Coordinates of C-alpha atoms in Angstrom, one line a residue:
X64 CA -36.5 179.8 99.4
X65 CA -33.3 177.9 97.8
X66 CA -33.6 174.2 97.9
X67 CA -30.8 171.6 98.4
X68 CA -31.3 168.2 97.2
X69 CA -30.0 166.0 99.8
X70 CA -29.3 163.2 97.3
X71 CA -27.6 164.8 94.4
X72 CA -26.5 168.0 96.1
X73 CA -27.9 170.3 93.5
X74 CA -29.4 173.9 94.6
X75 CA -32.5 175.1 93.0
X76 CA -33.1 179.0 92.9
X77 CA -36.5 180.5 92.2
X78 CA -36.7 184.0 90.8
X79 CA -40.3 185.6 90.8
X80 CA -41.7 188.4 88.5
X81 CA -44.6 190.0 90.8
X82 CA -47.0 193.0 90.1
X83 CA -50.3 193.8 89.2
X84 CA -52.2 192.2 86.2
X85 CA -51.1 193.5 82.9
X86 CA -47.8 195.1 84.1
X87 CA -45.9 192.7 81.8
X88 CA -44.8 189.9 84.0
X89 CA -45.6 187.0 81.7
X90 CA -44.1 189.1 78.8
X91 CA -40.7 189.2 80.6
X92 CA -40.7 185.3 81.0
X93 CA -41.8 184.7 77.5
X94 CA -38.8 187.2 76.2
X95 CA -36.5 185.3 78.4
X96 CA -37.5 182.0 76.8
X97 CA -37.2 183.4 73.3
X98 CA -34.0 185.2 73.6
X99 CA -31.3 184.5 76.6
X100 CA -32.8 180.9 77.1
X101 CA -33.7 179.9 73.7
X102 CA -30.5 177.6 73.5
X103 CA -31.2 175.9 76.9
X104 CA -33.5 173.1 77.3
X105 CA -36.8 173.7 78.8
X106 CA -40.3 174.7 78.1
X107 CA -42.5 177.8 78.6
X108 CA -45.5 176.7 80.7
X109 CA -48.6 177.9 82.4
X110 CA -50.3 175.0 84.1
X111 CA -53.9 175.4 85.3
X112 CA -54.4 178.6 82.9
X113 CA -57.5 178.6 80.9
X114 CA -57.4 182.2 79.4
X115 CA -54.6 184.7 78.3
X116 CA -54.2 185.6 82.1
X117 CA -52.0 183.8 84.3
X118 CA -54.1 181.9 87.0
X119 CA -51.3 179.8 88.7
X120 CA -47.9 180.7 87.3
X121 CA -45.9 181.2 84.3
X122 CA -42.8 178.7 84.4
X123 CA -39.5 178.3 82.8
X124 CA -36.7 176.3 84.2
X125 CA -33.2 175.6 83.1
X126 CA -29.7 174.2 84.3
X127 CA -27.4 177.2 85.0
X128 CA -23.9 175.7 85.7
X129 CA -22.6 175.7 89.3
X130 CA -22.5 177.7 92.4
X131 CA -19.6 176.9 94.7
X132 CA -19.1 173.6 92.9
X133 CA -22.9 172.5 93.3
X134 CA -25.1 172.1 90.2
X135 CA -27.5 175.0 89.8
X136 CA -31.0 174.8 88.6
X137 CA -33.1 178.0 88.1
X138 CA -36.8 178.3 88.2
X139 CA -38.4 181.6 86.8
X140 CA -41.7 182.2 87.6
X141 CA -44.4 184.8 86.9
X142 CA -47.0 184.9 89.6
X143 CA -50.9 185.8 89.1
X144 CA -51.4 189.6 89.4
X145 CA -55.2 189.5 89.9
X146 CA -55.9 190.7 93.5
X147 CA -58.6 187.9 93.6
X148 CA -55.6 185.5 93.4
X149 CA -53.6 187.1 96.3
X150 CA -53.4 183.9 98.2
X151 CA -52.1 181.7 95.5
X152 CA -49.5 184.6 94.7
X153 CA -48.6 184.5 98.6
X154 CA -47.9 180.9 98.4
X155 CA -45.5 181.4 95.5
X156 CA -43.7 184.4 97.3
X157 CA -42.8 182.1 100.3
X158 CA -40.4 180.1 98.2
X159 CA -38.8 183.1 96.2
X160 CA -35.2 183.8 96.5
X161 CA -35.2 187.2 94.7
X162 CA -38.4 189.1 93.3
X163 CA -38.7 191.6 90.6
X164 CA -41.8 193.7 90.9
X165 CA -42.9 194.7 87.3
X166 CA -44.7 198.1 87.5
X167 CA -46.7 199.5 84.6
X168 CA -44.9 203.0 84.3
X169 CA -47.8 204.4 82.4
X170 CA -50.2 204.6 85.2
X171 CA -52.3 203.0 87.8
X172 CA -49.7 203.5 90.2
X173 CA -52.0 203.5 93.3
X174 CA -53.4 200.3 92.8
X175 CA -49.7 198.9 92.0
X176 CA -48.7 200.3 95.4
X177 CA -51.0 198.0 97.0
X178 CA -49.5 195.1 95.4
X179 CA -46.1 196.1 96.5
X180 CA -47.1 196.7 99.8
X181 CA -48.5 193.0 100.2
X182 CA -45.3 191.7 98.8
X183 CA -43.1 193.9 101.3
X184 CA -45.5 192.3 104.0
X185 CA -45.3 188.8 102.8
X186 CA -41.4 188.8 102.2
X187 CA -39.9 191.8 104.2
X188 CA -36.6 190.0 104.0
X189 CA -36.3 190.3 100.4
X190 CA -37.2 193.9 100.1
X191 CA -33.4 195.2 100.5
X192 CA -32.6 193.2 97.2
X193 CA -35.8 193.8 95.5
X194 CA -35.7 194.7 91.6
X195 CA -37.9 197.2 90.3
X196 CA -38.8 196.8 86.6
X197 CA -40.7 200.1 85.1
X198 CA -42.3 198.5 82.0
X199 CA -44.0 200.4 79.2
X200 CA -41.9 203.1 79.3
X201 CA -42.4 203.8 75.7
X202 CA -45.8 205.3 76.4
X203 CA -46.2 209.0 76.6
X204 CA -47.8 208.7 80.1
X205 CA -44.7 207.0 81.6
X206 CA -43.4 208.3 84.8
X207 CA -39.5 208.4 85.7
X208 CA -37.9 205.9 87.9
X209 CA -37.8 208.6 90.8
X210 CA -41.6 209.2 90.4
X211 CA -42.5 205.6 90.4
X212 CA -40.4 204.8 93.5
X213 CA -42.0 207.9 95.3
X214 CA -45.6 206.6 94.4
X215 CA -44.9 203.1 95.3
X216 CA -43.2 204.1 98.6
X217 CA -39.8 202.6 97.6
X218 CA -36.4 204.2 98.5
X219 CA -35.1 206.4 95.7
X220 CA -31.8 204.1 95.4
X221 CA -34.0 200.9 94.7
X222 CA -32.6 198.9 91.8
X223 CA -34.8 200.3 89.1
X224 CA -34.7 199.2 85.2
X225 CA -36.7 201.0 82.7
X226 CA -38.0 198.7 80.0
X227 CA -40.4 198.0 77.1
X228 CA -40.7 194.2 77.6
X229 CA -42.7 193.4 74.3
X230 CA -39.7 195.1 72.3
X231 CA -37.4 193.0 74.3
X232 CA -35.9 196.3 75.9
X233 CA -34.7 196.1 79.4
X234 CA -35.5 192.3 80.0
X235 CA -32.0 190.8 79.8
X236 CA -30.9 193.5 82.2
X237 CA -33.7 192.9 84.8
X238 CA -33.0 189.2 84.6
X239 CA -29.4 189.7 85.1
X240 CA -29.8 191.9 88.3
X241 CA -32.5 189.6 89.6
X242 CA -30.2 186.5 89.1
X243 CA -27.4 188.2 90.9
X244 CA -29.7 189.1 93.9
X245 CA -30.6 185.7 94.2
X246 CA -27.4 184.2 94.2
X247 CA -26.2 187.0 96.8
X248 CA -29.1 186.2 99.0
X249 CA -28.2 182.2 99.0
X250 CA -24.5 183.2 99.8
X251 CA -25.4 185.4 102.4
X252 CA -27.5 182.9 104.1
X253 CA -24.9 180.1 103.8
X254 CA -25.0 177.1 101.7
X255 CA -25.5 175.4 105.1
X256 CA -28.7 176.9 105.7
X257 CA -30.5 175.8 102.6
X258 CA -33.7 174.0 103.1
X259 CA -34.0 170.3 102.2
X260 CA -37.8 170.3 102.7
X261 CA -40.5 172.9 102.0
X262 CA -41.4 173.6 98.3
X263 CA -39.1 171.3 96.3
X264 CA -41.1 171.1 93.0
X265 CA -38.8 170.0 90.4
X266 CA -41.1 170.9 87.6
X267 CA -44.1 173.0 86.6
X268 CA -46.8 170.1 87.1
X269 CA -45.4 169.2 90.6
X270 CA -45.5 172.9 91.7
X271 CA -49.2 173.0 90.3
X272 CA -50.3 170.3 92.2
X273 CA -48.4 171.4 95.3
X274 CA -50.5 174.6 95.3
X275 CA -53.8 172.6 94.6
X276 CA -53.0 170.6 97.8
X277 CA -52.1 173.6 100.0
X278 CA -55.3 175.5 98.6
X279 CA -57.4 172.4 99.6
X280 CA -55.9 172.4 103.1
X281 CA -56.6 176.2 103.5
X282 CA -60.2 175.7 102.2
X283 CA -60.8 172.8 104.7
X284 CA -59.3 174.9 107.5
X285 CA -61.5 177.9 106.6
X286 CA -64.7 175.5 106.2
X287 CA -64.0 173.7 109.6
X288 CA -63.9 177.3 111.4
X289 CA -67.1 178.2 109.8
X290 CA -68.5 174.8 110.9
X291 CA -67.6 175.5 114.3
X292 CA -69.1 179.0 114.7
X293 CA -72.2 177.7 113.1
X294 CA -72.4 175.0 115.8
X295 CA -71.7 177.5 118.5
X296 CA -74.6 179.7 117.3
X297 CA -77.1 176.8 117.3

């Protein structure tokens, strides 16, 4: 959720690109870094990833001017799409101010519907402002926005943008819609309701460490439960 720095008064928004593995989330963030954000200071990072696949998150942060006279910082993230990393993905979804679900329009909509269902279960409050990007629409097997919404279980009037991210088509439009959704969500909640605690990571390394710490706590809790059960069976 949006974070308010109690010392500086700056607001940090977090925009997430979600979706199944291979849908094009990382491509969106990379293209944003190379185009719209190329003149803004900041690095494109993927901490903790040891392969081409995103294992924690892709990250690009930048200063975005002001919102209601408060300095605005925006963090753009792409979450891991592998189903095995869904717990890590849920941790990231908790702090999102707006989410774009990137769907591979060329197929596998059944598997992608499962990912979308888990997103809607994790953050039902963001469903009304969800942005759907239909990526890879240049492929012959690509479905229409209406067909995709029906297959994914989304209302026909869902904000949907057709894209070909690797060719830089639809990326800017998606980002613009996602940014507007995040700002609208924050203003609807009221600046007085902004969190001063929770996930306040200011950079990629801080967030990486935060996730690792939370995963460690979760593992220890699960281990303690298993240990209690084993003692009870003895």
